[in-house]
Coordinates of C-alpha atoms in Angstrom, one line a residue:
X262 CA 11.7 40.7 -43.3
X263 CA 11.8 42.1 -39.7
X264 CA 9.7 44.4 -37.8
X265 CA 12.2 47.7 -37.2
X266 CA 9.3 50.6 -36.1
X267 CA 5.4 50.2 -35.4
X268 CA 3.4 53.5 -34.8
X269 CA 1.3 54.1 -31.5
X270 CA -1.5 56.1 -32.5
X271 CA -1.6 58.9 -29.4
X272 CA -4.1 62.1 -29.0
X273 CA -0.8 64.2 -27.3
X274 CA 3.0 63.5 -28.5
X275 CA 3.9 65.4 -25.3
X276 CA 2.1 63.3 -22.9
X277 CA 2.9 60.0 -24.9
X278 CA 6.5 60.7 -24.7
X279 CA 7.1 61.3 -20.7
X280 CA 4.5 58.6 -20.2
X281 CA 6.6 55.7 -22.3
X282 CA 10.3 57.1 -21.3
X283 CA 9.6 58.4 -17.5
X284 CA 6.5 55.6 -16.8
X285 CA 8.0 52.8 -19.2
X286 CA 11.5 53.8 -19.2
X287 CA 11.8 53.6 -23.1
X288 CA 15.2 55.4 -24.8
X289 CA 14.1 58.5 -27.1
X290 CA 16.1 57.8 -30.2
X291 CA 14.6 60.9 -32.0
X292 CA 12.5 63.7 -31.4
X293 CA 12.6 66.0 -33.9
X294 CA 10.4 68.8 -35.0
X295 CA 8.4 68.8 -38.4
X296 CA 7.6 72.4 -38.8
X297 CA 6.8 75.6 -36.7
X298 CA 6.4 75.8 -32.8
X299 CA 3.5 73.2 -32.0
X300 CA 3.7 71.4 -35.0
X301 CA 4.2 67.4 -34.5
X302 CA 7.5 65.4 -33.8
X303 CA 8.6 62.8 -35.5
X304 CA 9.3 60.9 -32.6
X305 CA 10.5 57.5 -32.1
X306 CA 11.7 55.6 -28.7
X307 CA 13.4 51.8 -28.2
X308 CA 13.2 49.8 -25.0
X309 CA 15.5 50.5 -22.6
X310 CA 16.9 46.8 -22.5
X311 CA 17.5 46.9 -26.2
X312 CA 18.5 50.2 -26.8
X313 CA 19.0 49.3 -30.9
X314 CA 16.2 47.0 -31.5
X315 CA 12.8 47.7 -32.7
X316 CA 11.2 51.0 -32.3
X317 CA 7.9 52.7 -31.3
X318 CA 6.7 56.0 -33.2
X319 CA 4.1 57.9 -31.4
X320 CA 2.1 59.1 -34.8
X321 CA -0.8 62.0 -33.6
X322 CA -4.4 61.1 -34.2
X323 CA -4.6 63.6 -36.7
X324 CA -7.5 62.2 -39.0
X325 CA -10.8 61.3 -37.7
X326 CA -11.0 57.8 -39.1
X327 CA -8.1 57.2 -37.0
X328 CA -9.6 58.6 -33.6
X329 CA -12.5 56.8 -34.4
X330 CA -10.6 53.5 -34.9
X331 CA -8.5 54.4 -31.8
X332 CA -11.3 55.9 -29.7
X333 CA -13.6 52.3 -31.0
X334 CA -10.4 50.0 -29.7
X335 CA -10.3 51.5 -26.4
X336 CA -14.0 51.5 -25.4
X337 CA -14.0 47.7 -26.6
X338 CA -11.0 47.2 -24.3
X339 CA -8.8 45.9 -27.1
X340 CA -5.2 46.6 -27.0
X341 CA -3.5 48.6 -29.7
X342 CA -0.8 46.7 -29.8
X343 CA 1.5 44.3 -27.2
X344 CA 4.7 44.3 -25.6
X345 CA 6.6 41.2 -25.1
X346 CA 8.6 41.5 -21.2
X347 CA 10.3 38.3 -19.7
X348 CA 8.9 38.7 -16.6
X349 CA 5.2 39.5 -16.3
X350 CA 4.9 39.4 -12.6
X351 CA 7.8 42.0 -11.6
X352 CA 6.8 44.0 -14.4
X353 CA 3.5 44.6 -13.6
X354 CA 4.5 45.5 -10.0
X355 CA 7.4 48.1 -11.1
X356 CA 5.2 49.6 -13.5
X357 CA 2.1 49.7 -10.9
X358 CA 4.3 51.5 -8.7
X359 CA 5.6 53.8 -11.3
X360 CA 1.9 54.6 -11.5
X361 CA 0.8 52.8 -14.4
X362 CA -2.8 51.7 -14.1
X363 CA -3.8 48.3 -15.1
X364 CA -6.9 46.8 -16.0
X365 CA -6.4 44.2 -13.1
X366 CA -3.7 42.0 -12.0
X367 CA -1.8 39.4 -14.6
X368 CA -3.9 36.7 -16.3
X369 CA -2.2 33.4 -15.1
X370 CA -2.1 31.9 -18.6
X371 CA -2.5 28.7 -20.1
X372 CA -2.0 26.3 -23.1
X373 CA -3.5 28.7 -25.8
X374 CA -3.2 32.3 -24.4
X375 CA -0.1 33.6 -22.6
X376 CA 0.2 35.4 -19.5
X377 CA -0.7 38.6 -19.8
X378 CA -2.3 42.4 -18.4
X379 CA -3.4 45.1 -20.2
X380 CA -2.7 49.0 -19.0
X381 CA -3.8 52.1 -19.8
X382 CA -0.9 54.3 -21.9
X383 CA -3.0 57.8 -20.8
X384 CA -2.7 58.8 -24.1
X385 CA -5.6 56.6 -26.1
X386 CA -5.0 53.2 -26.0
X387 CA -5.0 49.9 -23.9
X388 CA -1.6 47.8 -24.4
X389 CA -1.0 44.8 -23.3
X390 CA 2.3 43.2 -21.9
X391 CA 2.3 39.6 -22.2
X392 CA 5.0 37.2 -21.3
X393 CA 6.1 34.3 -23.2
X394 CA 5.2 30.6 -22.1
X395 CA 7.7 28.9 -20.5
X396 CA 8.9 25.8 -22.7

């Protein structure tokens, strides 16, 4: 098996989409409507530095078991998901500058948890970047 889409839950497609392609600088691969004016996008974006890899869906929050679950994760500060980026540091610094707000400055890591910092997507959720430790 491997992991081709996984869905961000987000309370406005709008504002999830220019916050993950202008803030994040993800690719829209599709954005396309599902019915009348106003009615939700099925949209789906890829990260920039692999343009045909995996893919995000931002799904609306539609039900409220899901902004309940989503709404629950973010006042607990858990992230709804992770990204994986090969540099942590330089990351956190572009994206800080880009005006992404973090919960504070990158963990430093150790044996059992990787580096990581968690921001704020404006649309819902905490996500966390996290880089991979060095072998």
């Amino acid at each position: 098996m491997k992991v081709t889409l996984v869905s961000i839950i987000v309370d406005d497609q709008q504002k999830a989409l220019a916050f993950y392609r202008n803030r994040l600088g993800f690719v829209v691969k599709e954005d396309v409507s599902t019915g009348p004016p106003g009615a939700p996008h099925w949209i789906t974006l890829a990260p920039a530095e692999d343009p045909e890899g995996a893919r995000i869906s931002l799904e609306p929050n539609f039900f409220d078991f899901v902004k309940t679950y989503q709404s629950t994760l973010k006042e607990k500060g858990i992230p709804l998901t992770a990204f994986l980026c090969t540099d942590l540091k330089a990351d956190y610094e572009r994206l800080s500058a880009a005006g992404v707000v973090f919960k504070g400055p990158p963990s430093a890591g150790d044996a059992a948890m990787p580096a990581m910092a968690t921001f704020d997507d404006t649309v819902g959720n905490w996500i966390m970047l996290y880089e991979a430790p060095k072998p």
